[in-house]
Coordinates of C-alpha atoms in Angstrom, one line a residue:
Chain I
X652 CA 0.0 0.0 0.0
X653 CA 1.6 3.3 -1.4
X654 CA 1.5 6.0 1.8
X655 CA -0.6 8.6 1.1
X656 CA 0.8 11.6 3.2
X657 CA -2.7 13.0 3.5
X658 CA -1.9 14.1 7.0
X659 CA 0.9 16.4 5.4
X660 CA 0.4 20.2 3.7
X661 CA 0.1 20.4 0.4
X662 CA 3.6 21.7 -0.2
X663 CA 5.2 19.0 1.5
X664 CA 3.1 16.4 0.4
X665 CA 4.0 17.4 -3.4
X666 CA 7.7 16.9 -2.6
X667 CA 7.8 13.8 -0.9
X668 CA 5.5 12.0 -3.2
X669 CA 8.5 12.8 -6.0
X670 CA 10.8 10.5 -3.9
X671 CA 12.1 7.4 -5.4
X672 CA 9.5 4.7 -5.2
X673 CA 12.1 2.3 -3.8
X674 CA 12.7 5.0 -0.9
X675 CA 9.2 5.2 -0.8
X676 CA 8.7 2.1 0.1
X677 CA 11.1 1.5 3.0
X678 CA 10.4 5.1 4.3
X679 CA 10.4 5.1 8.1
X680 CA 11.3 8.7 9.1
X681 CA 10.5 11.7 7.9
X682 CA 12.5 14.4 9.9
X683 CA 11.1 18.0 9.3
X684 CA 12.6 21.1 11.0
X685 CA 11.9 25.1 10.0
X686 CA 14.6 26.9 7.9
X687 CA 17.1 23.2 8.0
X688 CA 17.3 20.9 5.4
X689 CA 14.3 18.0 5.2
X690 CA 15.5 14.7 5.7
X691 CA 14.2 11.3 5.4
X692 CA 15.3 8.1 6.8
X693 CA 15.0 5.0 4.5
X694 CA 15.8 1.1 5.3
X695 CA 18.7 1.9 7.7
X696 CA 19.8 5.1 6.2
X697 CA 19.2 8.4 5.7
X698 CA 19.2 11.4 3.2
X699 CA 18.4 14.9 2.3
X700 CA 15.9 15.7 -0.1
X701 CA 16.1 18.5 -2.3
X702 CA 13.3 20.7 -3.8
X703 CA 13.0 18.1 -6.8
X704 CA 12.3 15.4 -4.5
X705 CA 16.2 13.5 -5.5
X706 CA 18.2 12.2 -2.5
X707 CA 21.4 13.1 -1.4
X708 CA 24.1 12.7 1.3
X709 CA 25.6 16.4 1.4
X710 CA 22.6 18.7 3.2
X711 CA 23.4 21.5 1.1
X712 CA 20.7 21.7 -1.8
X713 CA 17.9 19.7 0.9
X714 CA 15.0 21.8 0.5
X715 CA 14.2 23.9 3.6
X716 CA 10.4 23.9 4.9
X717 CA 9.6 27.7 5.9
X718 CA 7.6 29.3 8.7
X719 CA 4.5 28.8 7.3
X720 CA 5.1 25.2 6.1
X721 CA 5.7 24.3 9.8
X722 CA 2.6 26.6 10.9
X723 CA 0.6 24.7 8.0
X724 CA 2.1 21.2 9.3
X725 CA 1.2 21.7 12.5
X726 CA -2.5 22.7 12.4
X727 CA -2.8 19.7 9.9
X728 CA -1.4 17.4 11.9
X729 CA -3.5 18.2 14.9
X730 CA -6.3 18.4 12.5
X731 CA -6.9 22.5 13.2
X732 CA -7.4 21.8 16.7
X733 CA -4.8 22.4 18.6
X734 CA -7.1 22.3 22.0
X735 CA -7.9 18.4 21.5
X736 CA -4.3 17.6 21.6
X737 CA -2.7 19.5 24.3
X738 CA -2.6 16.4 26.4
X739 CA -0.5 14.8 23.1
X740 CA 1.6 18.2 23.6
X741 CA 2.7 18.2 26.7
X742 CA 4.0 14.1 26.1
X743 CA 5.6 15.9 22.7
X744 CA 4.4 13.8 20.0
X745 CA 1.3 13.3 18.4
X746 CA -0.5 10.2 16.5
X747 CA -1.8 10.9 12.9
X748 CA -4.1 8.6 10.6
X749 CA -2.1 5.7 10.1
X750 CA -0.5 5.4 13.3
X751 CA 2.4 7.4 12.4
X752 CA 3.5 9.1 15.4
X753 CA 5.1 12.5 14.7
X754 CA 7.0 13.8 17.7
X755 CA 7.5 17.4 18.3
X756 CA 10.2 19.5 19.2
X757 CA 9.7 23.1 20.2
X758 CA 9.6 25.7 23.1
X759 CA 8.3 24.2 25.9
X760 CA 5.7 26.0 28.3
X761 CA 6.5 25.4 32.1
X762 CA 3.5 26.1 34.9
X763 CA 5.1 24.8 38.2
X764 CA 8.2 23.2 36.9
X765 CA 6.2 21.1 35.0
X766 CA 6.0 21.3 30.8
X767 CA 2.3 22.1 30.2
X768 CA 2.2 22.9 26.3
X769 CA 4.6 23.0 24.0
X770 CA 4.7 26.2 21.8
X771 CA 7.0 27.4 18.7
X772 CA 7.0 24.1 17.5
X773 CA 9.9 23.8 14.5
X774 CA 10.9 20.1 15.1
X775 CA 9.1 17.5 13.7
X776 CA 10.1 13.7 13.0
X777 CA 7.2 11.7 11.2
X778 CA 7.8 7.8 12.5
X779 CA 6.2 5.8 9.2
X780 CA 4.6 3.1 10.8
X781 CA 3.8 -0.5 8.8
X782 CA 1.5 -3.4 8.9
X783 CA 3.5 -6.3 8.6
X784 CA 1.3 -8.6 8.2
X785 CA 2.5 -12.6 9.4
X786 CA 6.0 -10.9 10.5
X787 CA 5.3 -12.6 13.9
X788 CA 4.5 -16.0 12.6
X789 CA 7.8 -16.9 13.6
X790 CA 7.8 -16.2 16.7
X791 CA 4.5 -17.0 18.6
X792 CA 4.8 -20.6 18.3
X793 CA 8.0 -19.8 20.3
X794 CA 5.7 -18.0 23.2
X795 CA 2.9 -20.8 23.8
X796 CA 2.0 -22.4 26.8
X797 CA 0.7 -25.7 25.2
X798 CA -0.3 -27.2 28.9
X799 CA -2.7 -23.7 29.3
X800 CA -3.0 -23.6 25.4
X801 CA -2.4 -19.9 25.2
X802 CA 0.5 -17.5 24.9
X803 CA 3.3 -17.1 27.7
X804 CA 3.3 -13.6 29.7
X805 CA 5.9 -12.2 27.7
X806 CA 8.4 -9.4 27.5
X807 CA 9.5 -7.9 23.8
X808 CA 12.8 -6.1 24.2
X809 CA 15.0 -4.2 21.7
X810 CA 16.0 -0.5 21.2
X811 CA 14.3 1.9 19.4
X812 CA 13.3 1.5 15.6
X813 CA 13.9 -2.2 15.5
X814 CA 10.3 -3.2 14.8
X815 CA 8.8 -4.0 18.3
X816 CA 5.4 -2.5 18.0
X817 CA 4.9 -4.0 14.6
X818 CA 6.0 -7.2 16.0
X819 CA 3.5 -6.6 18.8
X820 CA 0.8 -5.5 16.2
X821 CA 0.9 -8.5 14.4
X822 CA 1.2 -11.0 17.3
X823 CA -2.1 -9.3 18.8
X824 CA -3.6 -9.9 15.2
X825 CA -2.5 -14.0 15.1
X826 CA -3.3 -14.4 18.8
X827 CA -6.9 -12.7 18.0
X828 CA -7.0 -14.7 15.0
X829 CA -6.0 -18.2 16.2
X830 CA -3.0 -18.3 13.7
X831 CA -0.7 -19.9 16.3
X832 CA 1.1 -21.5 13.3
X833 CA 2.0 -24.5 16.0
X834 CA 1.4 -28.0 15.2
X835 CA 0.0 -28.5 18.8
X836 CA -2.0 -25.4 18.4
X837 CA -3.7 -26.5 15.1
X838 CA -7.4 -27.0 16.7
X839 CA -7.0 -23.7 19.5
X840 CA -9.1 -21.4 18.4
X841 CA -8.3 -17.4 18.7
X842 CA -8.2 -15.3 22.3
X843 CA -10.1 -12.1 23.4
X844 CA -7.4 -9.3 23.2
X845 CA -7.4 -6.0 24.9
X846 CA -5.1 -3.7 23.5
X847 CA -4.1 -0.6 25.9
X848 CA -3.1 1.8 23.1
X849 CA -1.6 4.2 24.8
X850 CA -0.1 6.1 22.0
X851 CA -2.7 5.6 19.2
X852 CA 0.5 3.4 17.3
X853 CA -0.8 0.1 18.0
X854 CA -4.4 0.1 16.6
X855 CA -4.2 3.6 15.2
X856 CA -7.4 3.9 16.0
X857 CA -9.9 6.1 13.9
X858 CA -12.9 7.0 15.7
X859 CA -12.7 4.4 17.7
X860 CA -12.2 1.5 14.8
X861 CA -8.5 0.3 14.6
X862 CA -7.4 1.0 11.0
X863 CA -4.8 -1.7 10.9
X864 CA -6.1 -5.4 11.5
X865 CA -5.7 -6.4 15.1
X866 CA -7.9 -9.8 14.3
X867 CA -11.6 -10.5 14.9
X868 CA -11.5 -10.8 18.6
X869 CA -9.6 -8.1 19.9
X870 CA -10.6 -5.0 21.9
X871 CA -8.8 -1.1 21.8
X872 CA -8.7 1.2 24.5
X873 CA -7.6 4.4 22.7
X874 CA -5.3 6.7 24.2
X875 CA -5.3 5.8 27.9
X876 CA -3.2 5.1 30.3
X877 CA -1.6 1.9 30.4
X878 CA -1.9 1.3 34.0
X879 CA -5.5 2.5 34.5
X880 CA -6.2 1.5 30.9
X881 CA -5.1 -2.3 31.6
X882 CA -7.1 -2.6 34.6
X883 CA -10.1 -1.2 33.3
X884 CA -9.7 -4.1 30.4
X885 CA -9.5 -6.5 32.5
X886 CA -12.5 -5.4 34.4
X887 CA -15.0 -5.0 32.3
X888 CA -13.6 -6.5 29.1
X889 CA -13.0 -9.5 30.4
X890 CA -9.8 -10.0 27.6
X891 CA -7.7 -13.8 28.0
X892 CA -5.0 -11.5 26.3
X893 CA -3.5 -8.2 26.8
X894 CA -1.3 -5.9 24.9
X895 CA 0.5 -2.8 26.3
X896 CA 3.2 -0.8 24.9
X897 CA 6.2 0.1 25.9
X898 CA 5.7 -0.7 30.2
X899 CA 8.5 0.7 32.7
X900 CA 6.5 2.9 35.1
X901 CA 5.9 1.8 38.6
X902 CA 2.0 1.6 38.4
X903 CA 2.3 -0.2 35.2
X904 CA 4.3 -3.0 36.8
X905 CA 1.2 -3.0 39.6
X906 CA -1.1 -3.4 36.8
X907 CA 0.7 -6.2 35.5
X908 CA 0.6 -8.1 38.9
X909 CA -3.0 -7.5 38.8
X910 CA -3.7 -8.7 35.3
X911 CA -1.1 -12.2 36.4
X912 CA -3.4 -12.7 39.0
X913 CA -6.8 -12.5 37.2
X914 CA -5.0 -14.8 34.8
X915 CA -4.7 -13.2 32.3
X916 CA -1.3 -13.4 29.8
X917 CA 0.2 -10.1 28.8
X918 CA 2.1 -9.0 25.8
X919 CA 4.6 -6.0 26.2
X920 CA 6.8 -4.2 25.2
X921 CA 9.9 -2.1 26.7
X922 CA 12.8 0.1 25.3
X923 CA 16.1 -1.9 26.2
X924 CA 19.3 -2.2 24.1
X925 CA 19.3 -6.0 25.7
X926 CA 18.7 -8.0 28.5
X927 CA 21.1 -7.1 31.0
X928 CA 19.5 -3.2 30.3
X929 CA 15.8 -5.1 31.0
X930 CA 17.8 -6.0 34.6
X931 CA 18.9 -2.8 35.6
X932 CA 16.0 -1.0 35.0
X933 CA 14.1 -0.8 38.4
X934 CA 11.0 -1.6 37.7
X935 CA 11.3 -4.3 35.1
X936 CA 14.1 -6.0 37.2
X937 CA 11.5 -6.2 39.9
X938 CA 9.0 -7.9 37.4
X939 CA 11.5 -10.4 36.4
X940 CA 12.6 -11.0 40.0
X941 CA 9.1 -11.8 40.6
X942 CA 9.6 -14.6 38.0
X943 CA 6.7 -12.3 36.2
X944 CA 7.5 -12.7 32.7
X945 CA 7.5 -16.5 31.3
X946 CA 9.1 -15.4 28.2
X947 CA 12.1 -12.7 27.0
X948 CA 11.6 -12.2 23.1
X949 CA 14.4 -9.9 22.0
X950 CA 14.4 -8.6 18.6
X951 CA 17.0 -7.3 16.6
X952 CA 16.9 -5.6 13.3
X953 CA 19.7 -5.7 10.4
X954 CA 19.0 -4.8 7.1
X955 CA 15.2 -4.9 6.2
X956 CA 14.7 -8.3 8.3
X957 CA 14.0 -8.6 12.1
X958 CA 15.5 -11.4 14.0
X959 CA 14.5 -12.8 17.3
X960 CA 15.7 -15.1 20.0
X961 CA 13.2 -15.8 22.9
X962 CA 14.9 -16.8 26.4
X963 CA 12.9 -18.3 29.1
X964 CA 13.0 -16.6 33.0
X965 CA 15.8 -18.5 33.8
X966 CA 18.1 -18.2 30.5
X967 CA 16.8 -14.7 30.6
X968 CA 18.4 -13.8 34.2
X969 CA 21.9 -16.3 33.1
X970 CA 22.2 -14.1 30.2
X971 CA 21.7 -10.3 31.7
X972 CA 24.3 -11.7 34.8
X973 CA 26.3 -12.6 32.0
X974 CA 26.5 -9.4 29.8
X975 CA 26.1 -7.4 32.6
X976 CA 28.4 -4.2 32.5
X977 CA 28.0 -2.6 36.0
X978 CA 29.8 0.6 35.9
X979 CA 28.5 1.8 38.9
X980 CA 28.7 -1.0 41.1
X981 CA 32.9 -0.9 42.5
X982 CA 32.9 2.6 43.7
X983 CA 36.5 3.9 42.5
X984 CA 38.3 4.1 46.0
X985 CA 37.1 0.8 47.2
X986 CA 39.8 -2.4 46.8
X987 CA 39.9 -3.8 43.4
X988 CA 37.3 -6.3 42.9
X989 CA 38.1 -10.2 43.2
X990 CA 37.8 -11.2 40.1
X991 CA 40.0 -8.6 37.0
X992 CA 37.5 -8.4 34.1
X993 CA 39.2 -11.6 31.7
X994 CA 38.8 -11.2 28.2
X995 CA 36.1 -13.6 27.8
X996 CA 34.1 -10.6 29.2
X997 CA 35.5 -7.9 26.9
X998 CA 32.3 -8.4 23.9
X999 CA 30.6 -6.9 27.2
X1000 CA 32.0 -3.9 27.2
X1001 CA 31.4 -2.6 24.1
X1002 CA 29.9 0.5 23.2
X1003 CA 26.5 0.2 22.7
X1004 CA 25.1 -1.2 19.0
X1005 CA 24.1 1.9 17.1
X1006 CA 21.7 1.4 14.2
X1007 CA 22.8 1.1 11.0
X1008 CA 23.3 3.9 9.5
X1009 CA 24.6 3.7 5.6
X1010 CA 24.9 7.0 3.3
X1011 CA 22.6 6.4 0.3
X1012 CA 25.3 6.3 -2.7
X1013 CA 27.4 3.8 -0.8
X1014 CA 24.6 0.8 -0.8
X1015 CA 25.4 -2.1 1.3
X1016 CA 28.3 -0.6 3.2
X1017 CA 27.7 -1.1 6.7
X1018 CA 28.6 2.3 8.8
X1019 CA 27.3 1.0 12.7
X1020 CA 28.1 -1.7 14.5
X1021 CA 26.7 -5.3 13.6
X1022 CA 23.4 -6.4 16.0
X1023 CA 24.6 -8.6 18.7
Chain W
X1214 CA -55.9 53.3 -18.4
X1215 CA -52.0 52.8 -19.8
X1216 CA -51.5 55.3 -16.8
X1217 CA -53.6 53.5 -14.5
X1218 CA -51.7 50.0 -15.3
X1219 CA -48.2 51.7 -14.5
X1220 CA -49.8 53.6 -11.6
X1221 CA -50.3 50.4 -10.1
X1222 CA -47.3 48.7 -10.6
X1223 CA -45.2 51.6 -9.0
X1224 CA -47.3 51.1 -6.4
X1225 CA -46.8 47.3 -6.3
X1226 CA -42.5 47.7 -6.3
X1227 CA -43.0 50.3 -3.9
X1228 CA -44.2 48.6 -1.5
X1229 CA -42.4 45.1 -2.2
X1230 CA -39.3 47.7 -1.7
X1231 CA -40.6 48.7 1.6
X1232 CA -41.4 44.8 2.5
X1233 CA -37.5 43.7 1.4
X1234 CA -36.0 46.6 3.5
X1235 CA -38.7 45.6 6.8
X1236 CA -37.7 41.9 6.5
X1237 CA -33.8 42.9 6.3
X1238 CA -34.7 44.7 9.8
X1239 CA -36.3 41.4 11.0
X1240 CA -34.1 39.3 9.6
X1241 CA -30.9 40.3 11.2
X1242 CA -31.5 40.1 15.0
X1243 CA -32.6 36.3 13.9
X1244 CA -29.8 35.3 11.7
X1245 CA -27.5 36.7 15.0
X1246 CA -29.3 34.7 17.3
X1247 CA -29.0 31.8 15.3
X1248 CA -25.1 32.3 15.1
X1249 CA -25.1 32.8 19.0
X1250 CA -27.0 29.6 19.3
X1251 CA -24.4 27.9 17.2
X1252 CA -20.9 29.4 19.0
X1253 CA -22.6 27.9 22.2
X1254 CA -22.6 24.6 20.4
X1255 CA -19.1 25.5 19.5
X1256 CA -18.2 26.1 22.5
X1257 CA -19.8 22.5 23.9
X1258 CA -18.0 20.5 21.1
X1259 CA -14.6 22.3 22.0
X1260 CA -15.0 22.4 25.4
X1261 CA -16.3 19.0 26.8
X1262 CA -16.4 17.1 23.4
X1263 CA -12.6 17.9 22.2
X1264 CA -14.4 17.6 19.0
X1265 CA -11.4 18.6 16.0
X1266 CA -12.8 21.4 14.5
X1267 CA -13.2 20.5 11.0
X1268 CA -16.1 18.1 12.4
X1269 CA -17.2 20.8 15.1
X1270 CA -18.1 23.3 12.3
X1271 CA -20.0 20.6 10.3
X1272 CA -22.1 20.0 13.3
X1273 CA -22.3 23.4 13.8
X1274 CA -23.7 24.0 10.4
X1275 CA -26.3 20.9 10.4
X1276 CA -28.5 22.8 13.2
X1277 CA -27.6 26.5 11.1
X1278 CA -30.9 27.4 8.8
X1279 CA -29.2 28.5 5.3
X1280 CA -27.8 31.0 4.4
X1281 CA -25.6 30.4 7.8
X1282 CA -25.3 26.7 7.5
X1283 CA -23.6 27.0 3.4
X1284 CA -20.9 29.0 5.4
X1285 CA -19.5 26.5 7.9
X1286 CA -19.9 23.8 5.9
X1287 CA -17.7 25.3 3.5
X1288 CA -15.0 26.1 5.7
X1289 CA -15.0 22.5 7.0
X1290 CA -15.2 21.0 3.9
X1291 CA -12.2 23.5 2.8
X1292 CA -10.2 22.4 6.1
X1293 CA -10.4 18.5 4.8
X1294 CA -10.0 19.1 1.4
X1295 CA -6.9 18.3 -0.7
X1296 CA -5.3 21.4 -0.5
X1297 CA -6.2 22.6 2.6
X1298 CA -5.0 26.1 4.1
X1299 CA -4.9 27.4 7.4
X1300 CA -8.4 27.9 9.8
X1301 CA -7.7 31.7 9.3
X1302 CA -7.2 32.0 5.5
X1303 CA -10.2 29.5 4.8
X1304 CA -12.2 31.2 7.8
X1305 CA -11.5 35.1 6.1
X1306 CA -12.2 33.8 2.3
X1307 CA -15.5 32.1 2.9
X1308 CA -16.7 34.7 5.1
X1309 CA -15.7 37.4 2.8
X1310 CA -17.6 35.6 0.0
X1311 CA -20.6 34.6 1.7
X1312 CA -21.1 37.5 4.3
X1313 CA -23.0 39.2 1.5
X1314 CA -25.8 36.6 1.2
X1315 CA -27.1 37.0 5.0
X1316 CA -28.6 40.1 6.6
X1317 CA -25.8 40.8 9.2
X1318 CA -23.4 44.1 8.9
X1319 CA -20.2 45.0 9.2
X1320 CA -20.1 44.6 13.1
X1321 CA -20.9 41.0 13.0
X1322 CA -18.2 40.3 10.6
X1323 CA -15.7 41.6 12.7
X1324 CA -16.6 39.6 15.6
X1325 CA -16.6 36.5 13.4
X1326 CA -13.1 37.4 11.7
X1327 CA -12.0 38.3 15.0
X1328 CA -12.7 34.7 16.5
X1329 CA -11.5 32.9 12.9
X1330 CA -7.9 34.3 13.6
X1331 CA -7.9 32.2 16.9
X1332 CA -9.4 29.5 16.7
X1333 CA -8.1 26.1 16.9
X1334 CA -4.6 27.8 17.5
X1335 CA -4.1 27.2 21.0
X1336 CA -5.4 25.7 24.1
X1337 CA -8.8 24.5 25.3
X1338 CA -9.0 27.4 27.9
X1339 CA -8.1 30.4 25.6
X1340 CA -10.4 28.9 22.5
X1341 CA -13.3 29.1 25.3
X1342 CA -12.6 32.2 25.7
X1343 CA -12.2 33.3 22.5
X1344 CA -15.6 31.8 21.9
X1345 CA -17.3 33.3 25.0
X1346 CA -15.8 36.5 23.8
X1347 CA -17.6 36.6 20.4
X1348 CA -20.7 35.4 21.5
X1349 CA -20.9 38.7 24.0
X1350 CA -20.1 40.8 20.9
X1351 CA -22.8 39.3 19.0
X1352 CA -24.9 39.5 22.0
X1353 CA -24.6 43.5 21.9
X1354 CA -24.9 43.5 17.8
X1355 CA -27.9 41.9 18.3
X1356 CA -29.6 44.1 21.2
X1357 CA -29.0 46.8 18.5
X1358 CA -30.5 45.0 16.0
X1359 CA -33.4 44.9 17.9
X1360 CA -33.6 48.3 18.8
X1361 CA -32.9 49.3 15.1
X1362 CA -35.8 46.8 14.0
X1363 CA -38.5 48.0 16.0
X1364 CA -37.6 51.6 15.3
X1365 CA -37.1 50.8 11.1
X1366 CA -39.3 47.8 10.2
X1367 CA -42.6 49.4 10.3
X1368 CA -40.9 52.5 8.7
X1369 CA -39.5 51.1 6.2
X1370 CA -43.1 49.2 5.4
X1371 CA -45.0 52.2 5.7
X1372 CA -42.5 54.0 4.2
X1373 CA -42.5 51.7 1.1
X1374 CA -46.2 52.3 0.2
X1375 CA -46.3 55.8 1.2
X1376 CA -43.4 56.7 -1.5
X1377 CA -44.7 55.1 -4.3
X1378 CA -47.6 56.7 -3.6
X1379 CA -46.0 59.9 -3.8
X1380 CA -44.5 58.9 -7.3
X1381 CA -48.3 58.1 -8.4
X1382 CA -49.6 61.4 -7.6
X1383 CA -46.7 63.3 -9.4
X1384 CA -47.4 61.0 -12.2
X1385 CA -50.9 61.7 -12.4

């Protein structure tokens, strides 16, 4: 499905509709910023696009978007109504038809020490968001619980931009549907869902109706909470399966506890470069602790593809202990630990993976690091 | 009787003159009433509703009698369209076009232009205010309609007849 950009100005739309079809079709960023060169960001890499919708590397000739294309961005993209989004706003992004979420960057309005709107907004970055259909038919047979014959409470991990809410998205649809793709499975039929769409990105939700298919039997709460949303799923929805979005806050992790003990499996999500981050963040180490999760599903993206590998509780706590890099556990004037760091560690202490980043007239040359 | 034919037809635009001008009187207090009516829902669908404009206006102009109800559908149907322009621009051009049609004056117009420059531009707060504010503008505008109505509408009615009864008699 060719995007349509109907969320964009006219002026904008007419340029980026000259792009390349190939770039079209792997677009995943569009970053927009008053008076500075437009830029996309296209299967991994990026580019500047000039005023006849060509590519290049150098940011020179990129076409710049004026005042009034930001003005006229803006009041489109909050559909002239500035006043139904402030709540959107103050978070700094908002959710466009589609389920592209387009975060904002601006001049931010403080009442107490708190940001309460967000004014002068000049920064824009349009996250392109895709159905992939069947992307996640290779991992839910991985996240059963044949004896209960549904899926495993589980955790989907990996940084930003490597396909987790798609991944979610589509295992919501296959659990809805009953595509368990499982040779065990073959006669389960599909499981209430309640999805807690926090963000409008799951379901992208129009009016209510979830414009991308989430399968016959699932359920959106639009843009609330996850912690009140989930428990007000589970209390009057009565879903076998839940879906949340990107959980780390401390109510969310008391909304999981309830949802265990109503019995009912989660899916979720949660920013983390790997495990051994999942297990140093406070409240998702506590949720593991707690033996909460029965499945770890890390993905990992390289090239166009996303690869998984799904640990259980106990692999999952073996492997963060083993990558873990504490750098603030041996306080610098304390005795020198036991144990010198060998060089079977060393992998550990790497820099971080950076995305792949690849300049567009050097295909195929890898600039980041490769995904561990 | 060629003189008694036209004396009678003066007679009849006369006082179909009078009649236009006495229903322009009566007409105006009503069509700003109506607008009033319609800001309140405005200010419902903005206020508790959160309703996005574009789909606030429409409503807006489903419970407007025409000539009121072409405007704001236009301007909706405008902020949706392909090539859509700001609220302001699309606000100004469609007022400016259609403001002719209705009975309302100048004063109106501002009060209208005056909220168009605002709205949808910033928080829930301020638009209610800006909302409030024009209805209370319209509010006065009307009482003076009122005033100018009951003072001009017979006038104008009696005046009507009475003129072209004056032509007659200068004719004759």
């Amino acid at each position: 499905m060719p995007l349509q950009f109907e969320w964009l100005p006219h002026t904008l739309r007419r340029l980026l509709a000259k792009l390349p079809p190939a770039v079209a079709d792997e677009l995943e960023e569009i970053r927009i910023r008053e008076n500075r060169p437009l830029e996309v960001g296209y299967g991994g890499r990026f580019a500047f696009v000039a005023a006849d919708g060509t590519l290049s590397a150098d940011h020179g000739p990129g076409y710049r978007p004026s005042r009034e294309d930001c003005r006229a961005l803006l009041e489109k993209l909050t559909d002239h109504s500035l006043y139904a989004v402030e709540e959107e706003l103050r978070r700094g992004f908002v959710t466009v038809a589609g389920g592209h979420r387009v975060g904002l960057a601006g001049r931010t309005v403080l009442e107490g020490g708190a940001v309460r709107h967000l004014r002068d907004v000049t920064g824009f970055n349009v996250r392109i968001a895709r159905a992939r259909t069947g992307c996640s038919a290779k991992l839910l047979p991985e996240l059963l619980d044949v004896a209960a014959r549904t899926v495993r409470h589980t955790l989907l991990i990996s940084a930003p931009q490597q396909g987790k809410t798609t991944m979610l998205r589509d295992l919501a649809r296959a659990v809805s549907a009953g595509e368990w793709n499982h040779p065990s499975a073959r006669n389960w039929s599909g499981r209430k869902v309640g999805v807690v769409d926090e963000r409008s990105e799951i379901a992208a939700c129009e009016r209510g109706v979830p414009s991308f298919d989430l399968g016959p039997r699932t359920d959106v709460l639009d843009a609330c909470p996850k912690a009140e949303g989930m428990m007000m799923l589970i209390r009057s929805m009565s879903p076998e399966v839940l879906v949340v979005d990107e959980i780390g806050r401390a109510e969310d992790a008391e909304a999981l506890r309830e949802a265990l003990h109503a019995g009912v499996r989660v899916l979720a999500t949660a920013h983390a470069s790997g495990l051994a981050d999942v297990f140093r963040r406070p409240v998702l180490a506590e949720l593991a602790r707690e033996g909460m999760f029965g499945a770890y599903a890390v993905l990992s993206r390289s090239g166009g593809r996303v690869a998984h590998r799904v640990y259980g509780p106990e692999e999952a706590e073996e492997e963060a202990r083993r990558t873990a890099r504490r750098p603030w556990s041996a306080p610098r004037d304390a005795p020198a630990p036991a144990q010198p760091p060998e060089a079977g560690r060393e992998p550990a202490l790497r820099p971080r993976p950076l995305p792949l980043i690849r300049s567009p007239d050097r295909p195929g040359e890898s600039g980041g690091a490769d995904h561990a | 009787m060629l003189k008694l034919i036209g004396a009678a037809l003066v007679l009849f635009a006369g006082t179909m003159i009078g009649f236009v001008q006495a229903a322009r009187f009566a007409e105006r207090p009503r069509q700003i009433r109506q607008l009033i009516h319609a800001l309140q829902r405005l200010e419902t669908e903005i206020g508790y509703g959160q309703t996005p404009l574009p789909d606030a206006l429409r409503r807006m102009s489903l419970v407007l009698p025409p000539p009121l109800s072409g405007m704001f559908a236009d301007i909706a149907g405008e902020l949706r369209s392909e090539r859509s322009s700001t609220v302001n621009e699309s606000w100004e051009r469609v007022l400016g076009e259609k403001w002719g049609a209705t009975s309302m004056r100048a004063g109106e117009k501002e009060a209208m232009l005056r909220l168009g420059a605002s709205l949808g531009g910033s928080g829930r707060d301020d638009q209610l205010k800006h909302v409030r504010l024009a209805v209370l503008q319209l509010q006065d505008e009307e009482a003076a309609a009122r005033e100018e109505q009951q003072r001009y509408e017979k006038l104008s009615r009696s005046l009507g007849v009475l003129g072209a009864a004056l032509v007659v008699i200068l004719m004759l």
